[in-house]
XYZ file of C-alpha atoms in Angstrom:
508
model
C 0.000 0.000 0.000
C 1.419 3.673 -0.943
C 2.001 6.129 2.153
C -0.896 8.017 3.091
C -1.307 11.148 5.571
C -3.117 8.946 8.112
C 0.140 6.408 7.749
C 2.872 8.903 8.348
C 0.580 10.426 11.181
C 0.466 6.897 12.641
C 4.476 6.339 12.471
C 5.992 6.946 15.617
C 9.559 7.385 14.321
C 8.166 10.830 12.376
C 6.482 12.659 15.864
C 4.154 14.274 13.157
C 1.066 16.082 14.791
C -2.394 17.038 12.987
C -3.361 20.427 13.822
C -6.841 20.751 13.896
C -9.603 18.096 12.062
C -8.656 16.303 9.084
C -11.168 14.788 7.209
C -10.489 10.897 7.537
C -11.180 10.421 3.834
C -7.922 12.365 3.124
C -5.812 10.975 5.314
C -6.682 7.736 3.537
C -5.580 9.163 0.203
C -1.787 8.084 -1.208
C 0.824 10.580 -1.007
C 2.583 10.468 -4.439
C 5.655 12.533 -3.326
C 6.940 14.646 -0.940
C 8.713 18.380 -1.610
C 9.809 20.761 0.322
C 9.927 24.539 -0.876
C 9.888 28.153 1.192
C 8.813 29.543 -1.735
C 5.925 32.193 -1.814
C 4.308 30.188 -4.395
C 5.789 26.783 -4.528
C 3.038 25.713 -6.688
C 4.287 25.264 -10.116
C 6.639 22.669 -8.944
C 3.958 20.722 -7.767
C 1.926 17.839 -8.370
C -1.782 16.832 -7.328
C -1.140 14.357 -4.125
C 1.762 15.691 -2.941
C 2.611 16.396 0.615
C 4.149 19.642 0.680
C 6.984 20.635 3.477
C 8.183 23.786 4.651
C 10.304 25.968 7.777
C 7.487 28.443 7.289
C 10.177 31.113 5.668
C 7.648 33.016 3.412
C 5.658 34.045 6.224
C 8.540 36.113 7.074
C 9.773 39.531 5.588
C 10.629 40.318 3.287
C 8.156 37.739 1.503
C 5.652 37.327 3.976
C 3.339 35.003 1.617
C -0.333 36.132 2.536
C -1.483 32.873 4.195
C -4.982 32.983 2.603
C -3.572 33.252 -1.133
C -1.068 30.562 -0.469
C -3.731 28.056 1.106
C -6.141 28.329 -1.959
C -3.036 28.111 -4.544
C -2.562 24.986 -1.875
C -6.120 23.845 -2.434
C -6.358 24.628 -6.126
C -3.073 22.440 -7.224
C -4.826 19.477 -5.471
C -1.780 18.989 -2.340
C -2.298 16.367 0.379
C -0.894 18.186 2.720
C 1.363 21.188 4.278
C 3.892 19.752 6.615
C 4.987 22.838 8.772
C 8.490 22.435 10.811
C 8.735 24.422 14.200
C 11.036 25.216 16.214
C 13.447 26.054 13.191
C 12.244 29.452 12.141
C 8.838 29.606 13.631
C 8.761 28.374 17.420
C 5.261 27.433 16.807
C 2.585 27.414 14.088
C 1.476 31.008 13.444
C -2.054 31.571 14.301
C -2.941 32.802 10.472
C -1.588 29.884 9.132
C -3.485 28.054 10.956
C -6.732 29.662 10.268
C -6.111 29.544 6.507
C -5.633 26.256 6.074
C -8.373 25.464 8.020
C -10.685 27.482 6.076
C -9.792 26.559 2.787
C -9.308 22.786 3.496
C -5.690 22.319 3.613
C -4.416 19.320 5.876
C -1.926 20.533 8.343
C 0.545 18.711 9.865
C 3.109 19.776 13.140
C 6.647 18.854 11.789
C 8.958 18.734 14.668
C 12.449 20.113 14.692
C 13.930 16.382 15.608
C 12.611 15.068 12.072
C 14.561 15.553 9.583
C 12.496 16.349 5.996
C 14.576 14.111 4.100
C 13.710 11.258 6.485
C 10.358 12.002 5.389
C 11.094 12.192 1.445
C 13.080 8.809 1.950
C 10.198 6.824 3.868
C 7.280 8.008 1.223
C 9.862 6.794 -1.510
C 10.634 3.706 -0.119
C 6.871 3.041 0.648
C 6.298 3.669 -3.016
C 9.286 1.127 -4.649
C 7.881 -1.483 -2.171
C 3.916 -0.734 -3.462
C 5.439 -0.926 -6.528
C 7.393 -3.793 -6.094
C 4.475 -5.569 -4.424
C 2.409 -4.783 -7.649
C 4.804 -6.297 -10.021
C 4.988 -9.262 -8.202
C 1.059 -9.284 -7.802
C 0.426 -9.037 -11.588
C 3.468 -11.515 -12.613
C 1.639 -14.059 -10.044
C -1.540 -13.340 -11.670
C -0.758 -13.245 -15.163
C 0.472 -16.922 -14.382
C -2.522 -18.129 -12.960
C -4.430 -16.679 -15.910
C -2.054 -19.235 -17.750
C -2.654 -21.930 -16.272
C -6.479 -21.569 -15.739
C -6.388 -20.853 -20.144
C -5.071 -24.307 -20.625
C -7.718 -25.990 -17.930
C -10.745 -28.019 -19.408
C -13.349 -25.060 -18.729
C -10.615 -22.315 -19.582
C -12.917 -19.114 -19.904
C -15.012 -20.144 -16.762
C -11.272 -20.544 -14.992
C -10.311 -17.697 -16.506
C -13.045 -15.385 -14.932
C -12.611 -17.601 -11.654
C -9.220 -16.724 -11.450
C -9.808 -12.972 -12.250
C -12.680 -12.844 -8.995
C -10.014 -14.253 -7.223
C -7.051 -12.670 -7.587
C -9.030 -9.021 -7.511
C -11.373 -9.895 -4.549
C -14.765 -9.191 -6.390
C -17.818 -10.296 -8.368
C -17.462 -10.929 -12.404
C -20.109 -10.849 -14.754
C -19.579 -12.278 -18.876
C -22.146 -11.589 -21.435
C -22.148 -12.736 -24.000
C -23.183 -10.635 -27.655
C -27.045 -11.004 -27.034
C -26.310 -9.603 -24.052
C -27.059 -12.412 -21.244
C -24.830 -13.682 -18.651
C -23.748 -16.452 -18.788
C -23.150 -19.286 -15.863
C -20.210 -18.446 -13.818
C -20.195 -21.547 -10.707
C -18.370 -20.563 -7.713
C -17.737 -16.751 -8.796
C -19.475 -13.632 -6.664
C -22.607 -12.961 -8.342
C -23.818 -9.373 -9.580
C -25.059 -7.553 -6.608
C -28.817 -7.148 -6.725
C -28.121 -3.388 -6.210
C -26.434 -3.311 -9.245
C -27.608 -5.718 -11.607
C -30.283 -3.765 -13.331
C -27.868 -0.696 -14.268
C -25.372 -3.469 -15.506
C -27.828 -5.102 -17.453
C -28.873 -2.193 -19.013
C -25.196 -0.561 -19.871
C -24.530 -3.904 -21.202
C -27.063 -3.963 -23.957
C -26.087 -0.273 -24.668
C -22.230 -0.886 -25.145
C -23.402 -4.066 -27.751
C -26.075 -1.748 -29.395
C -22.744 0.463 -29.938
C -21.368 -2.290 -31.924
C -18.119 -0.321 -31.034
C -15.370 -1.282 -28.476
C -16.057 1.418 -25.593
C -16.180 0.938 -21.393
C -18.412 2.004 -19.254
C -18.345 2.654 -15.398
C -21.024 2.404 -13.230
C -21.716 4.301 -10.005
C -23.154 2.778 -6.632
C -23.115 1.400 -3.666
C -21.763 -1.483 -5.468
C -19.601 -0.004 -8.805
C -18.370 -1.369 -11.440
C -16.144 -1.451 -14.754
C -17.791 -2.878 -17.567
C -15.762 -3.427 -20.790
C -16.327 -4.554 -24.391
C -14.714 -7.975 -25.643
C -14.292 -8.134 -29.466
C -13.810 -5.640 -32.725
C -15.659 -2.899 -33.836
C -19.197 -4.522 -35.665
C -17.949 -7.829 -34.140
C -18.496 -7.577 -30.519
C -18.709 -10.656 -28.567
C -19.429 -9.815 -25.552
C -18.850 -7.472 -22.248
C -17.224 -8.199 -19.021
C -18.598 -6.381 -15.910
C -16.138 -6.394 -12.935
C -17.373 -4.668 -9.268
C -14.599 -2.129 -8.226
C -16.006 0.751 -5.962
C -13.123 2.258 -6.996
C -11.458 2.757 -10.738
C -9.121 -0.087 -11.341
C -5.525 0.986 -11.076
C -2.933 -0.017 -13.467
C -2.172 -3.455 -12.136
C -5.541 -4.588 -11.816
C -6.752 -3.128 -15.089
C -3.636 -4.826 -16.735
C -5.039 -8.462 -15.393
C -8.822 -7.524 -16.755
C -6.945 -6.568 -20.281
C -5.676 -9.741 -20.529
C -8.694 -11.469 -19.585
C -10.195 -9.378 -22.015
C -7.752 -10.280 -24.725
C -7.922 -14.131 -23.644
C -11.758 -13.673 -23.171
C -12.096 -12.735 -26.799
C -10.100 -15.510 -28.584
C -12.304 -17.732 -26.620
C -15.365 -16.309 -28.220
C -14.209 -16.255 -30.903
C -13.605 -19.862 -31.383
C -16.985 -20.268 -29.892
C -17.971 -17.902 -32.717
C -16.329 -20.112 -35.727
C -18.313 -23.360 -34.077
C -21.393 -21.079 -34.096
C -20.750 -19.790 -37.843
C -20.262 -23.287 -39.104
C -23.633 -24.614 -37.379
C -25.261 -21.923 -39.403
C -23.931 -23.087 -42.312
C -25.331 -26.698 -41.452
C -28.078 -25.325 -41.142
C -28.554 -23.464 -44.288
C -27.771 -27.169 -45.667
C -30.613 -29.226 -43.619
C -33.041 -26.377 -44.639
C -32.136 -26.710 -48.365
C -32.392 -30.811 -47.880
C -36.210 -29.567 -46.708
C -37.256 -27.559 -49.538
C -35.746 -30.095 -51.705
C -38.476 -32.129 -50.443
C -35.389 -34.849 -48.634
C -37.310 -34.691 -45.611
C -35.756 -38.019 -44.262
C -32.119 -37.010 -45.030
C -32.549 -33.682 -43.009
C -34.008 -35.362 -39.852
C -31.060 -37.283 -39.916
C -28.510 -34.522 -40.794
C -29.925 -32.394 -37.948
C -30.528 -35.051 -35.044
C -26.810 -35.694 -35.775
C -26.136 -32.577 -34.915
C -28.931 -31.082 -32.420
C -30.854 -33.913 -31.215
C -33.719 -33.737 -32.639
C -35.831 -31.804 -35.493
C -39.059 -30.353 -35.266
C -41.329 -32.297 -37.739
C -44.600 -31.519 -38.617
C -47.622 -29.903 -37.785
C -45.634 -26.734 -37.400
C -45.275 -23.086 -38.311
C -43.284 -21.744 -41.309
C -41.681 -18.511 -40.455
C -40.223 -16.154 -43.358
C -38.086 -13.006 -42.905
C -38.103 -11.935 -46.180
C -35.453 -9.471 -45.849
C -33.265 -10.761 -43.202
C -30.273 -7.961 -42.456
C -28.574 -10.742 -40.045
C -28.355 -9.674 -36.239
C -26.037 -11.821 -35.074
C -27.621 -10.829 -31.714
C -30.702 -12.645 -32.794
C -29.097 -15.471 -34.451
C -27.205 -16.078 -31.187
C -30.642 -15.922 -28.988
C -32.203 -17.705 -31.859
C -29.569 -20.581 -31.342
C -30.083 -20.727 -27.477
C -33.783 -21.357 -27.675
C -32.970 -23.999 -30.341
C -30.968 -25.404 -28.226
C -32.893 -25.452 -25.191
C -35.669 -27.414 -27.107
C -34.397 -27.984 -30.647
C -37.765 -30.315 -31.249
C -39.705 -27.244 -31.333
C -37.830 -24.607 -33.034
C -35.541 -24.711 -36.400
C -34.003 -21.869 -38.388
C -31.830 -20.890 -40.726
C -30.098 -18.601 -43.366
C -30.967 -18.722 -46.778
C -29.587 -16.388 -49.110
C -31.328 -13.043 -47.822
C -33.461 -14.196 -45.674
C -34.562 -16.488 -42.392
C -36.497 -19.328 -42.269
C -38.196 -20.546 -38.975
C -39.994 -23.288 -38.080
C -41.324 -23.741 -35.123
C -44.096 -25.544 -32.314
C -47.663 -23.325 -32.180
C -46.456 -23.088 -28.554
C -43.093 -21.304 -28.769
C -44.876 -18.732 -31.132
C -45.702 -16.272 -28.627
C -42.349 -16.262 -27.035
C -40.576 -16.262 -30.529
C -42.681 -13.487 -31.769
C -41.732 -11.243 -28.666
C -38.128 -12.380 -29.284
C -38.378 -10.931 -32.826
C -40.009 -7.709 -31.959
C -37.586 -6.996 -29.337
C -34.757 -7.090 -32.497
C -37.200 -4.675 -34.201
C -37.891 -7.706 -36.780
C -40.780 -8.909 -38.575
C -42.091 -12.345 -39.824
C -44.773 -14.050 -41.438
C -45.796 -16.997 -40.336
C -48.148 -20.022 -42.126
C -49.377 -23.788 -41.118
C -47.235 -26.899 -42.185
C -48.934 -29.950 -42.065
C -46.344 -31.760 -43.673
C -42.569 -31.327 -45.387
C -44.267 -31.245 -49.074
C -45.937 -28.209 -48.136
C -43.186 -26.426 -47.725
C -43.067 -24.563 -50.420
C -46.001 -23.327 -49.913
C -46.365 -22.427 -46.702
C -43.107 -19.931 -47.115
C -44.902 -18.071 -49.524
C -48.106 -17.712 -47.802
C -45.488 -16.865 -44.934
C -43.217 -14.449 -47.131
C -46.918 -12.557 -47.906
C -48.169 -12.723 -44.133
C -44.682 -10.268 -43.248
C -45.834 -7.934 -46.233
C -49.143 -7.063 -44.342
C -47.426 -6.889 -40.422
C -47.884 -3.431 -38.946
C -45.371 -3.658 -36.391
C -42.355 -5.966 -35.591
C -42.563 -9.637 -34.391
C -44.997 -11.989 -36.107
C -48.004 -12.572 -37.978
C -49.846 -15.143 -39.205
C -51.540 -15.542 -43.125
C -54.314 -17.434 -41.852
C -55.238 -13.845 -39.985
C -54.883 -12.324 -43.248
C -56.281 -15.125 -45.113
C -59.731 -15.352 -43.106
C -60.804 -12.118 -44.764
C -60.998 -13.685 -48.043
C -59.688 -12.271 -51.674
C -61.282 -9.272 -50.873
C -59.814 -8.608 -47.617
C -56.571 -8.992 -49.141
C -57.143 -6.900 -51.894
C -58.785 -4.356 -49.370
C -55.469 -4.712 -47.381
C -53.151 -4.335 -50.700
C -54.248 -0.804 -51.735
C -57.148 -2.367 -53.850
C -59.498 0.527 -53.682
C -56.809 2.307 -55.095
C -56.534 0.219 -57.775
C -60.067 -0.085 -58.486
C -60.908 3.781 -58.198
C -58.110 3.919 -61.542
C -59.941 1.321 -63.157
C -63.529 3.454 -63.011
C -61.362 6.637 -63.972
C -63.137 6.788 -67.235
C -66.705 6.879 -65.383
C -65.902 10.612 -64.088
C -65.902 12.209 -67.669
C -69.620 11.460 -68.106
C -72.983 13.350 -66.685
C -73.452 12.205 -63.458
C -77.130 10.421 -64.446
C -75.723 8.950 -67.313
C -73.064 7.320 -65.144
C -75.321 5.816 -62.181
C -77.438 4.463 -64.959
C -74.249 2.711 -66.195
C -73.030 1.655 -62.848
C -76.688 0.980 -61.720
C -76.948 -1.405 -64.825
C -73.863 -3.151 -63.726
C -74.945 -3.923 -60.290
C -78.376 -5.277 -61.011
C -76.593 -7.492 -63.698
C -74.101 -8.901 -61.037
C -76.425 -9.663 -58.888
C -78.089 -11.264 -60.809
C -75.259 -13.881 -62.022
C -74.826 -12.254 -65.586
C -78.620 -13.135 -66.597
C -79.853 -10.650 -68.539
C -83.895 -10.982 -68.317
C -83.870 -10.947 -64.226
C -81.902 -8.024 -63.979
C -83.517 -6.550 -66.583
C -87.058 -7.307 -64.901
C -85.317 -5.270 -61.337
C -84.564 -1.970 -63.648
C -87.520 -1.919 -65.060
C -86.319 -1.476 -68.482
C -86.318 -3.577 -71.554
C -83.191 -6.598 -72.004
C -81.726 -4.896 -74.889
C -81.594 -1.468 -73.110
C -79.301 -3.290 -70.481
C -77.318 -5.350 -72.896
C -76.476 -1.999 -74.461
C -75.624 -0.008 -71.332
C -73.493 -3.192 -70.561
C -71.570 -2.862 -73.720
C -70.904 1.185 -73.419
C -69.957 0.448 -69.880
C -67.408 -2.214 -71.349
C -66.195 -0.174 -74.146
C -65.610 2.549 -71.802
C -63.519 0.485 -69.400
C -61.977 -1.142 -72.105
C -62.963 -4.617 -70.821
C -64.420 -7.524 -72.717
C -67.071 -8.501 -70.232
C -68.078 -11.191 -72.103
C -65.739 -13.313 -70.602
C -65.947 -14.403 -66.584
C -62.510 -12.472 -65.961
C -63.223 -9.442 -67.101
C -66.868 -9.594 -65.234
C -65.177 -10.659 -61.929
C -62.507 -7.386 -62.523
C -65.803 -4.904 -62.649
C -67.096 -6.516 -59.535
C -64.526 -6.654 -57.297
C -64.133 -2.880 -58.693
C -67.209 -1.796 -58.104
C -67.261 -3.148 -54.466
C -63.513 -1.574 -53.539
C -64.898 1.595 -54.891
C -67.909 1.905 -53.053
C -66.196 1.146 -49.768
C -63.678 3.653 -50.522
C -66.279 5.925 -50.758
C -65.928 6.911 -54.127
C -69.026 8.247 -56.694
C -69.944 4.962 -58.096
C -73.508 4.495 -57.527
């Protein structure tokens, strides 16, 4: 430990005296150096934590050093202390002295004449090669258990074991989805703490960036980025209610460094399961059902197999955030959840009864999917692209499900799709006639729909004669350019003609 105030107060062989009250957190601070100076202003020649010495000769003439100004130069230049000798010049502290310091916070300290400063200078120095020696030793001892705990079985768990150990404290690893993982025997995350910790965590990874953060509290703590810039793999949170000091945040470097390579052999395992994956998903949509059961158990277990849900992301910009939660829940329960990369996109198949929680999993990533039932592996195909259609019509992120959409019928679709848009183009031409000519024309229309095409029944509810309606029909045809003689053009007009009216448009 360095030499503090309270320390050199404590140490008989110095006789020091504190004159007046000195706060007990400064005595506690280190004492970088000691200097001695009868200067008026002594100050450029120090440094913050220094303990400052003097005989007190520039309170004398013809100097005479106002005490006030030379106690807030004191204060401002951040000493630890004025060490004033009697009994050499001064017999005593003078009384102003006195006051000053103690109004502008200066710790003052009764040198006596017996004690020589030097003795002083050499103690604080020696103090400081031992700290320093002590540290050295401290890190070279703990650099070599971080050796031998890399080459154990469960090296990063040792790793961060060692770490808790050697500093005294709790350590926390997430990983780049931002939970923590396991850590047997270490301190856990104070419960005073642990929200804040959480939540600077997923900050730093939304960063994407290599930064630190520190965390104030009852219970503090350093929390530092593991990985490169867009390739974070994680963060390691370490309590210190104090900032680490070189030694100490020399040991959590190399964690860090070891930490990483770790990961990131963890994160080449990871890549190349996606990969297999990709490969059992293709062996799906192949329609090789068998082979990718077999592929995947190999691999995970088990497969999900059918009923199911067929998830599409059609435009998948690949969070590997989500990919790595994605492959947790997979692997928790791999019979009821599948995915995988294909070319721009994700597939996902999963159990009715891990759609809720996958859906709030995707929404929390800000990412949409459609989702569509699979009864069985030849209906694959299909049920993507109803899936792929369901994500068109989501209104906010996580999932959605084309039977929703598909229970409204065509025309809910259509309704969904802009079709009244569409539609109110199609009667365009309508607008350039009279008004009455054109309800006659859309009236005509309407009474033949409903009645299936047939000319003489809807002819009978106008009131008007068959060949008056088959010629309105034909104007209204010729105007729309649409052969309504067929059943495709017919079905057009009335789907038209229904869009338009619930868009409110003119058409009746």
């Amino acid at each position: 430990m360095p030499a503090t105030l309270g320390s050199l107060l404590a140490d008989r062989t110095f006789g020091l005296r504190a004159v007046g009250h000195i706060d007990p957190e400064r005595l506690d601070l280190p004492v970088s150096w000691v200097h001695n100076s009868d200067l008026p202003d002594p100050t450029p020649w120090l440094e913050p934590g220094q303990l400052l010495l003097t005989d007190g000769g520039q309170f004398l003439p013809p100097t005479s050093a106002e005490p006030d100004a030379y106690c807030i130069r004191l204060r401002e230049r951040g000493v630890a202390g004025l060490g004033f000798a009697t009994n050499v010049i001064h017999p005593v502290i003078p009384d102003d002295v006195i006051e000053a310091c103690r109004r502008h916070s200066v710790p003052l300290i009764e040198v006596p004449r017996a004690t020589p400063f030097i003795g002083i200078i050499r103690h604080v120095a020696d103090v400081e090669a031992a700290d320093r020696s002590a540290r050295l030793s401290w890190t070279l001892e703990s650099q070599r258990a971080l050796a031998r705990a890399a080459v154990r079985h469960d090296g990063l768990r040792e790793i961060l074991r060692t770490l808790s150990s050697r500093l005294g404290t709790w350590v926390a690893l997430f990983d780049a989805a931002g939970r923590r993982l396991s850590l047997p025997g270490i301190a856990d995350v104070p419960a005073s703490v642990e929200a804040e910790v959480d939540e600077q965590t997923r900050m730093l990874l939304r960063k994407s960036a290599p930064a630190s953060v520190r965390v104030a509290g009852p219970h503090a703590a350093t929390l530092q980025t593991i990985g490169q810039a867009g390739r974070l793999r994680g963060v390691l949170a370490v309590g210190a209610d104090t900032p680490l000091d070189s030694g100490h945040g020399d040991l959590v470097e190399s964690v860090i460094a070891l930490a990483s390579i770790s990961l990131e052999q963890q994160r080449a395992v990871s890549d190349a399961r996606l990969r297999l994956r990709t490969g059992v998903l293709e062996l799906l949509i192949a329609g090789r059902g068998g082979e990718a059961a077999r592929s995947g158990a190999a691999v995970w277990g088990r497969m999900p197999s059918p009923p199911l849900l067929a998830g599409r992301v059609p435009v998948f910009s690949g969070s590997q955030s989500l990919l790595d939660e994605l492959e947790l829940m997979a692997t928790a329960e791999p019979e009821s959840l599948f995915f995988a990369e294909r070319e721009e996109e994700l597939v996902l198949l999963v159990s009715r009864h891990r759609l809720a929680q996958l859906g709030s999993l995707l929404a929390a990533h800000d990412t949409t999917a459609g989702f569509a039932e699979l009864d069985r592996w030849a209906a694959l195909g299909r049920a993507l692209a109803e899936a792929a259609y369901a994500a068109q019509y989501a209104r906010e992120p996580g999932s959605v499900e084309f039977a929703a959409i598909a229970e409204h019928g065509v025309m809910g679709t259509l309704r969904r799709g802009g079709g009244a848009l569409v539609a109110r183009r199609m009667l365009t031409p309508l607008d350039a006639l009279p008004a009455e000519h054109r309800d006659r024309l859309v009236g005509a229309a309407r009474a033949w729909l409903d009645a299936n095409t047939a000319w003489d029944p809807a002819a009978r509810a106008l009131g008007i004669h068959r060949h008056t309606l088959r010629a309105r029909i034909d104007e209204l045809g010729e105007l729309l350019d649409l052969d309504l003689s067929t059943f495709g053009a017919r079905a057009q007009l009335w789907a038209a003609l229904e869009l338009a009216a619930e868009s409110g448009a003119a058409t009746s």
